[in-house]
Amino acid sequence: MILAGLFALVVTGCAGPDLTAVPTTASAPYACDGVPRASVELIVGGPVEVSNATDDWGAEYDTFLCDLTGEHGLVTVDETSVVQSPWGRTEEDVLAVMGSSSASAPLDLDAPGSGFTWGDASAGWVCDGRVITVYAAGDPVPGRDRTADVTHLLTSMLPWACHGEDVPPATDDPTD
């Protein structure tokens, strides 16, 4: 009887990581403006803390940046105008650089524009003179596909990055 109870405690206490797919549509709460908290928590394996943030989505000469840290690393979301991009001054130049790595793969998303994944945890999209990138760094959560994760997170933010929707504001309370 004691062994059965101990076994049950060990089995239930050793639940693995949450392998739920990162959603391709965003919903509140938002850790930073436009960045869905629950999606980033899946990528880093638990609660996240905002370590750096600006709220300049769509600004002509400013960059939006959101760095979120958690148990398994960091997720960075960056959005800027093409002319401010470190990769070139035209959409074509930026896409050429994104796609130049042997580890690059084109993305086929239902949104205006074009983009790529590169490495094992980076995705970028170019549309309407804007560049949005998502990076994950640190120790991957066992069993998660970080390329799929960052691609899904990127996809979920395209409505305000490329479709002109209002950027949802950050939520102070992570349970909102």
Coordinates of N, CA and C in Angstrom, one line a residue:
M1 N 0.8 -1.2 0.0 CA 0.0 0.0 0.0 C 0.9 1.3 0.0
I2 N 1.9 1.3 0.8 CA 2.8 2.4 0.9 C 3.6 2.6 -0.4
L3 N 4.0 1.5 -1.0 CA 4.7 1.5 -2.3 C 3.8 2.1 -3.4
A4 N 2.5 1.7 -3.4 CA 1.6 2.2 -4.4 C 1.4 3.7 -4.3
G5 N 1.3 4.2 -3.0 CA 1.1 5.6 -2.8 C 2.4 6.4 -3.2
L6 N 3.5 5.8 -2.9 CA 4.8 6.4 -3.3 C 4.9 6.5 -4.8
F7 N 4.6 5.4 -5.5 CA 4.6 5.3 -6.9 C 3.7 6.4 -7.5
A8 N 2.5 6.5 -7.0 CA 1.5 7.5 -7.5 C 2.1 8.9 -7.3
L9 N 2.7 9.2 -6.2 CA 3.3 10.5 -5.9 C 4.4 10.8 -6.9
V10 N 5.3 9.8 -7.1 CA 6.4 10.0 -8.1 C 5.9 10.2 -9.5
V11 N 4.9 9.4 -9.9 CA 4.4 9.5 -11.3 C 3.7 10.9 -11.5
T12 N 2.9 11.3 -10.5 CA 2.2 12.6 -10.7 C 3.1 13.8 -10.5
G13 N 4.1 13.6 -9.7 CA 5.1 14.7 -9.4 C 6.1 14.9 -10.5
C14 N 6.1 14.0 -11.5 CA 7.1 14.0 -12.5 C 6.5 14.3 -13.9
A15 N 5.5 15.1 -13.9 CA 4.9 15.5 -15.2 C 5.9 16.1 -16.1
G16 N 5.9 15.8 -17.3 CA 6.9 16.3 -18.3 C 6.5 17.7 -18.7
P17 N 7.3 18.3 -19.6 CA 7.0 19.7 -20.0 C 5.7 19.7 -20.8
D18 N 5.1 20.9 -20.9 CA 3.9 21.1 -21.7 C 4.2 21.1 -23.1
L19 N 3.8 20.1 -23.9 CA 4.1 20.1 -25.3 C 3.0 20.6 -26.2
T20 N 2.0 21.3 -25.6 CA 1.0 21.9 -26.4 C 1.6 22.8 -27.4
A21 N 1.0 22.8 -28.7 CA 1.5 23.6 -29.7 C 1.3 25.1 -29.4
V22 N 2.3 25.9 -29.7 CA 2.1 27.4 -29.6 C 1.0 27.8 -30.5
P23 N 0.0 28.5 -30.1 CA -1.1 28.9 -30.9 C -0.7 29.8 -32.1
T24 N -1.3 29.7 -33.2 CA -1.1 30.6 -34.3 C -2.0 31.9 -34.3
T25 N -2.9 32.0 -33.3 CA -3.6 33.2 -33.0 C -3.3 33.6 -31.6
A26 N -3.2 34.9 -31.5 CA -2.8 35.5 -30.1 C -4.1 35.7 -29.3
S27 N -3.9 35.6 -28.0 CA -4.9 36.0 -27.1 C -4.3 36.5 -25.8
A28 N -5.1 37.3 -25.0 CA -4.6 37.9 -23.8 C -4.4 36.7 -22.8
P29 N -3.5 36.9 -21.8 CA -2.8 38.2 -21.5 C -1.6 38.4 -22.4
Y30 N -1.1 39.6 -22.5 CA 0.0 40.0 -23.3 C 1.2 40.4 -22.3
A31 N 2.3 39.8 -22.5 CA 3.5 40.1 -21.6 C 4.0 41.5 -22.0
C32 N 4.1 41.8 -23.3 CA 4.5 43.1 -23.8 C 3.4 43.4 -24.8
D33 N 3.4 44.7 -25.3 CA 2.4 45.0 -26.3 C 2.4 44.0 -27.4
G34 N 1.3 43.3 -27.7 CA 1.2 42.4 -28.8 C 1.9 41.1 -28.7
V35 N 2.5 40.8 -27.6 CA 3.2 39.5 -27.4 C 2.4 38.6 -26.4
P36 N 1.8 37.5 -26.9 CA 1.0 36.7 -26.0 C 1.8 35.9 -25.0
R37 N 1.5 36.2 -23.7 CA 2.3 35.6 -22.6 C 2.3 34.1 -22.7
A38 N 1.1 33.5 -22.9 CA 1.0 32.0 -22.8 C 1.9 31.3 -23.9
S39 N 2.0 31.9 -25.0 CA 2.8 31.3 -26.1 C 4.3 31.3 -25.7
V40 N 4.7 32.4 -25.2 CA 6.1 32.5 -24.8 C 6.4 31.6 -23.6
E41 N 5.4 31.4 -22.7 CA 5.6 30.5 -21.6 C 5.8 29.1 -22.0
L42 N 5.0 28.7 -23.1 CA 5.2 27.3 -23.7 C 6.7 27.2 -24.2
I43 N 7.2 28.2 -24.9 CA 8.5 28.1 -25.5 C 9.6 28.0 -24.4
V44 N 9.5 28.7 -23.3 CA 10.5 28.7 -22.3 C 10.2 27.8 -21.2
G45 N 9.1 27.1 -21.2 CA 8.8 26.1 -20.2 C 8.3 26.6 -18.9
G46 N 7.7 27.7 -18.8 CA 7.1 28.2 -17.6 C 6.9 29.7 -17.6
P47 N 6.7 30.3 -16.4 CA 6.5 31.7 -16.3 C 7.6 32.6 -16.9
V48 N 7.2 33.7 -17.4 CA 8.2 34.6 -18.0 C 8.2 35.9 -17.3
E49 N 9.3 36.6 -17.4 CA 9.5 37.9 -16.9 C 10.0 38.8 -18.0
V50 N 9.4 40.0 -18.1 CA 9.9 41.0 -19.1 C 11.2 41.5 -18.7
S51 N 12.2 41.3 -19.5 CA 13.6 41.9 -19.1 C 13.9 43.1 -19.9
N52 N 13.2 43.4 -21.0 CA 13.4 44.6 -21.7 C 12.2 44.8 -22.7
A53 N 11.7 46.0 -22.7 CA 10.5 46.2 -23.6 C 10.5 47.7 -24.0
T54 N 10.1 47.9 -25.3 CA 9.7 49.2 -25.8 C 8.3 49.0 -26.4
D55 N 7.6 50.1 -26.6 CA 6.2 50.0 -27.1 C 6.0 50.7 -28.4
D56 N 6.9 50.5 -29.3 CA 6.9 51.3 -30.5 C 6.5 50.5 -31.8
W57 N 5.5 49.6 -31.7 CA 5.1 48.9 -32.9 C 4.7 49.8 -34.0
G58 N 5.3 49.6 -35.1 CA 4.9 50.4 -36.3 C 5.5 51.8 -36.4
A59 N 6.4 52.1 -35.5 CA 7.0 53.5 -35.5 C 8.0 53.5 -36.7
E60 N 8.0 54.7 -37.4 CA 8.8 54.8 -38.6 C 10.3 54.7 -38.3
Y61 N 10.7 55.3 -37.2 CA 12.2 55.4 -37.0 C 12.5 54.8 -35.6
D62 N 11.7 54.0 -35.1 CA 11.9 53.3 -33.8 C 11.7 51.8 -33.9
T63 N 12.2 51.1 -33.0 CA 12.1 49.6 -33.0 C 11.3 49.2 -31.8
F64 N 10.3 48.2 -32.0 CA 9.7 47.6 -30.9 C 10.6 46.4 -30.5
L65 N 10.7 46.2 -29.2 CA 11.6 45.1 -28.7 C 10.9 44.6 -27.4
C66 N 10.8 43.3 -27.3 CA 10.3 42.6 -26.1 C 11.2 41.4 -25.9
D67 N 11.9 41.5 -24.7 CA 12.7 40.3 -24.3 C 12.0 39.7 -23.1
L68 N 11.8 38.4 -23.2 CA 11.1 37.7 -22.1 C 12.0 36.5 -21.7
T69 N 12.3 36.4 -20.4 CA 13.1 35.3 -19.9 C 12.3 34.4 -19.0
G70 N 12.7 33.1 -19.1 CA 12.0 32.1 -18.3 C 13.0 31.0 -18.0
E71 N 12.5 29.9 -17.5 CA 13.4 28.8 -17.0 C 14.3 28.3 -18.1
H72 N 13.9 28.2 -19.3 CA 14.7 27.6 -20.4 C 15.2 28.7 -21.4
G73 N 15.3 29.9 -20.9 CA 16.0 30.9 -21.8 C 15.2 32.1 -22.1
L74 N 15.4 32.7 -23.2 CA 14.9 34.0 -23.6 C 14.2 33.9 -25.0
V75 N 13.1 34.7 -25.1 CA 12.5 34.9 -26.3 C 12.5 36.4 -26.6
T76 N 12.9 36.8 -27.8 CA 13.0 38.2 -28.2 C 12.0 38.3 -29.4
V77 N 11.2 39.4 -29.3 CA 10.4 39.8 -30.4 C 10.8 41.2 -30.8
D78 N 11.1 41.4 -32.1 CA 11.6 42.7 -32.6 C 10.8 43.1 -33.8
E79 N 10.4 44.3 -33.8 CA 9.6 44.8 -35.0 C 10.2 46.2 -35.3
T80 N 10.5 46.4 -36.6 CA 11.1 47.7 -37.0 C 10.7 47.9 -38.5
S81 N 11.0 49.1 -38.9 CA 10.8 49.5 -40.3 C 12.0 48.9 -41.1
V82 N 11.7 48.6 -42.4 CA 12.8 48.0 -43.2 C 14.0 49.0 -43.3
V83 N 13.8 50.3 -43.3 CA 14.9 51.2 -43.4 C 15.7 51.2 -42.1
Q84 N 15.2 50.8 -41.0 CA 15.9 50.7 -39.8 C 16.6 49.3 -39.6
S85 N 16.2 48.4 -40.4 CA 16.7 47.0 -40.3 C 18.2 46.9 -40.4
P86 N 18.9 46.1 -39.7 CA 20.3 45.9 -39.9 C 20.6 45.0 -41.1
W87 N 19.5 44.5 -41.8 CA 19.7 43.5 -42.9 C 19.6 44.2 -44.3
G88 N 19.3 45.4 -44.4 CA 19.2 46.0 -45.7 C 18.2 47.2 -45.6
R89 N 18.0 47.9 -46.7 CA 17.2 49.1 -46.8 C 15.9 48.9 -47.6
T90 N 15.8 47.7 -48.2 CA 14.6 47.4 -49.0 C 14.1 46.0 -48.5
E91 N 12.8 45.7 -48.8 CA 12.3 44.4 -48.4 C 13.0 43.3 -49.1
E92 N 13.4 43.5 -50.3 CA 14.1 42.5 -51.1 C 15.5 42.2 -50.5
D93 N 16.2 43.3 -50.0 CA 17.5 43.1 -49.4 C 17.4 42.3 -48.1
V94 N 16.4 42.7 -47.3 CA 16.2 42.0 -46.0 C 15.8 40.5 -46.2
L95 N 15.0 40.2 -47.1 CA 14.6 38.8 -47.4 C 15.8 38.1 -48.0
A96 N 16.6 38.7 -48.8 CA 17.8 38.0 -49.3 C 18.8 37.6 -48.2
V97 N 18.9 38.5 -47.2 CA 19.8 38.2 -46.1 C 19.2 37.1 -45.2
M98 N 17.9 37.2 -44.9 CA 17.2 36.2 -44.1 C 17.3 34.8 -44.8
G99 N 17.2 34.8 -46.1 CA 17.2 33.5 -46.8 C 18.6 33.0 -47.2
S100 N 19.6 33.7 -46.8 CA 21.0 33.4 -47.4 C 21.7 32.3 -46.6
S101 N 21.2 31.9 -45.4 CA 21.9 30.9 -44.7 C 21.5 29.5 -45.2
S102 N 22.4 28.6 -45.1 CA 22.1 27.2 -45.5 C 21.0 26.6 -44.6
A103 N 20.9 27.2 -43.5 CA 19.8 26.7 -42.5 C 18.5 27.4 -42.7
S104 N 18.4 28.3 -43.7 CA 17.1 29.1 -43.9 C 16.1 28.2 -44.6
A105 N 14.9 28.4 -44.3 CA 13.8 27.8 -45.0 C 12.6 28.8 -45.1
P106 N 12.1 28.9 -46.4 CA 11.0 29.9 -46.6 C 9.8 29.5 -45.8
L107 N 9.0 30.5 -45.3 CA 7.8 30.3 -44.6 C 6.6 30.5 -45.6
D108 N 5.6 29.7 -45.4 CA 4.4 29.8 -46.2 C 3.3 30.1 -45.3
L109 N 3.0 31.4 -45.0 CA 2.0 31.8 -44.1 C 0.9 32.5 -44.8
D110 N -0.3 32.5 -44.2 CA -1.5 33.1 -44.8 C -1.5 34.6 -44.4
A111 N -0.6 35.4 -45.0 CA -0.4 36.8 -44.6 C 0.3 37.5 -45.8
P112 N 0.1 38.7 -45.9 CA 0.9 39.5 -47.0 C 2.3 39.5 -46.5
G113 N 3.2 39.4 -47.5 CA 4.6 39.5 -47.2 C 5.3 38.1 -47.4
S114 N 6.6 38.0 -46.9 CA 7.4 36.8 -47.1 C 8.3 36.7 -45.9
G115 N 8.8 35.5 -45.6 CA 9.7 35.3 -44.5 C 10.4 34.0 -44.5
F116 N 11.2 33.8 -43.5 CA 12.1 32.6 -43.4 C 12.2 32.2 -41.9
T117 N 12.6 31.0 -41.8 CA 13.2 30.5 -40.5 C 14.7 30.3 -40.8
W118 N 15.5 30.4 -39.7 CA 16.9 30.1 -39.8 C 17.4 29.6 -38.5
G119 N 18.4 28.8 -38.5 CA 18.9 28.2 -37.3 C 17.8 27.3 -36.7
D120 N 17.9 27.1 -35.4 CA 16.9 26.2 -34.9 C 15.8 27.0 -34.1
A121 N 15.9 28.3 -34.1 CA 15.0 29.0 -33.2 C 14.8 30.5 -33.6
S122 N 14.7 30.7 -34.9 CA 14.5 32.1 -35.4 C 13.6 32.1 -36.6
A123 N 12.7 33.1 -36.6 CA 11.8 33.3 -37.7 C 11.6 34.8 -38.0
G124 N 11.5 35.1 -39.2 CA 11.3 36.5 -39.6 C 10.3 36.7 -40.7
W125 N 9.6 37.9 -40.7 CA 8.6 38.1 -41.8 C 8.8 39.6 -42.2
V126 N 8.6 39.9 -43.5 CA 8.7 41.2 -44.0 C 7.4 41.5 -44.7
C127 N 6.8 42.6 -44.4 CA 5.5 43.0 -45.0 C 5.3 44.5 -44.8
D128 N 4.7 45.2 -45.8 CA 4.4 46.6 -45.7 C 5.5 47.5 -45.2
G129 N 6.7 47.2 -45.6 CA 7.8 48.0 -45.1 C 8.3 47.8 -43.7
R130 N 7.8 46.7 -43.1 CA 8.1 46.3 -41.7 C 8.8 45.0 -41.7
V131 N 9.6 44.8 -40.6 CA 10.3 43.5 -40.4 C 10.0 43.1 -39.0
I132 N 9.5 41.9 -38.8 CA 9.2 41.3 -37.5 C 10.0 40.0 -37.3
T133 N 10.8 39.9 -36.2 CA 11.5 38.7 -36.0 C 11.3 38.2 -34.6
V134 N 11.4 36.9 -34.5 CA 11.2 36.2 -33.2 C 12.4 35.2 -33.1
Y135 N 13.1 35.3 -31.9 CA 14.2 34.5 -31.6 C 14.0 33.8 -30.3
A136 N 14.5 32.6 -30.2 CA 14.5 31.9 -28.9 C 16.0 31.5 -28.6
A137 N 16.4 31.7 -27.4 CA 17.8 31.3 -27.0 C 17.8 30.6 -25.7
G138 N 18.8 29.9 -25.4 CA 18.9 29.1 -24.2 C 18.7 27.7 -24.4
D139 N 18.5 26.9 -23.3 CA 18.3 25.5 -23.3 C 16.8 25.2 -23.8
P140 N 16.7 24.5 -24.9 CA 15.3 24.2 -25.4 C 14.6 23.3 -24.3
V141 N 13.3 23.5 -24.3 CA 12.4 22.7 -23.5 C 12.4 21.3 -24.1
P142 N 12.7 20.2 -23.4 CA 12.8 18.9 -24.0 C 11.5 18.5 -24.7
G143 N 11.6 18.1 -25.9 CA 10.4 17.6 -26.6 C 9.7 18.7 -27.5
R144 N 10.1 20.0 -27.3 CA 9.5 21.1 -28.1 C 10.3 21.3 -29.4
D145 N 9.6 21.7 -30.4 CA 10.2 22.1 -31.7 C 10.3 23.6 -31.7
R146 N 11.5 24.2 -31.4 CA 11.6 25.6 -31.3 C 11.4 26.4 -32.6
T147 N 11.7 25.7 -33.7 CA 11.4 26.4 -35.0 C 9.9 26.5 -35.2
A148 N 9.2 25.5 -34.9 CA 7.7 25.6 -35.0 C 7.2 26.6 -34.0
D149 N 7.7 26.6 -32.8 CA 7.3 27.5 -31.8 C 7.4 29.0 -32.2
V150 N 8.6 29.3 -32.6 CA 8.8 30.7 -33.0 C 8.0 31.1 -34.2
T151 N 7.8 30.2 -35.2 CA 7.0 30.4 -36.3 C 5.6 30.7 -35.9
H152 N 5.1 29.8 -35.0 CA 3.7 30.0 -34.6 C 3.5 31.4 -33.8
L153 N 4.5 31.7 -33.0 CA 4.4 33.0 -32.3 C 4.4 34.1 -33.3
L154 N 5.3 34.1 -34.2 CA 5.4 35.1 -35.3 C 4.0 35.2 -36.0
T155 N 3.5 34.1 -36.4 CA 2.2 34.0 -37.1 C 1.1 34.7 -36.3
S156 N 1.1 34.5 -35.0 CA 0.0 35.0 -34.1 C 0.1 36.5 -34.0
M157 N 1.2 37.1 -34.3 CA 1.4 38.6 -34.2 C 1.2 39.3 -35.6
L158 N 1.1 38.6 -36.7 CA 1.0 39.2 -38.0 C -0.2 40.1 -38.2
P159 N -1.4 39.8 -37.5 CA -2.5 40.8 -37.7 C -2.2 42.2 -37.4
W160 N -1.3 42.5 -36.4 CA -1.0 43.9 -36.1 C 0.4 44.2 -36.8
A161 N 1.2 43.3 -37.1 CA 2.4 43.6 -37.8 C 2.2 43.9 -39.3
C162 N 1.2 43.2 -39.9 CA 1.0 43.3 -41.3 C -0.4 43.7 -41.8
H163 N -1.4 43.5 -41.0 CA -2.8 43.7 -41.4 C -3.4 45.0 -40.9
G164 N -2.6 45.7 -40.1 CA -3.1 47.0 -39.7 C -4.1 47.0 -38.5
E165 N -4.2 45.8 -37.8 CA -5.0 45.7 -36.6 C -4.3 46.5 -35.5
D166 N -5.1 46.9 -34.5 CA -4.5 47.6 -33.4 C -3.7 46.6 -32.5
V167 N -2.5 47.0 -32.0 CA -1.7 46.2 -31.2 C -2.3 46.1 -29.8
P168 N -2.6 44.8 -29.4 CA -3.1 44.7 -28.0 C -2.1 45.2 -27.0
P169 N -2.6 45.9 -26.0 CA -1.6 46.4 -25.0 C -1.2 45.3 -24.0
A170 N 0.0 45.6 -23.4 CA 0.5 44.6 -22.4 C -0.5 44.6 -21.2
T171 N -0.5 43.5 -20.6 CA -1.4 43.3 -19.5 C -0.5 43.2 -18.2
D172 N -0.7 44.0 -17.2 CA 0.1 44.0 -16.0 C -0.1 42.7 -15.3
D173 N -1.3 42.2 -15.2 CA -1.6 41.0 -14.4 C -1.5 39.8 -15.4
P174 N -0.6 38.9 -15.1 CA -0.5 37.7 -16.1 C -1.7 36.8 -16.1
T175 N -2.7 37.0 -15.2 CA -3.9 36.2 -15.2 C -5.0 36.9 -16.0
D176 N -4.8 38.1 -16.4 CA -5.9 38.8 -17.2 C -6.2 38.1 -18.5

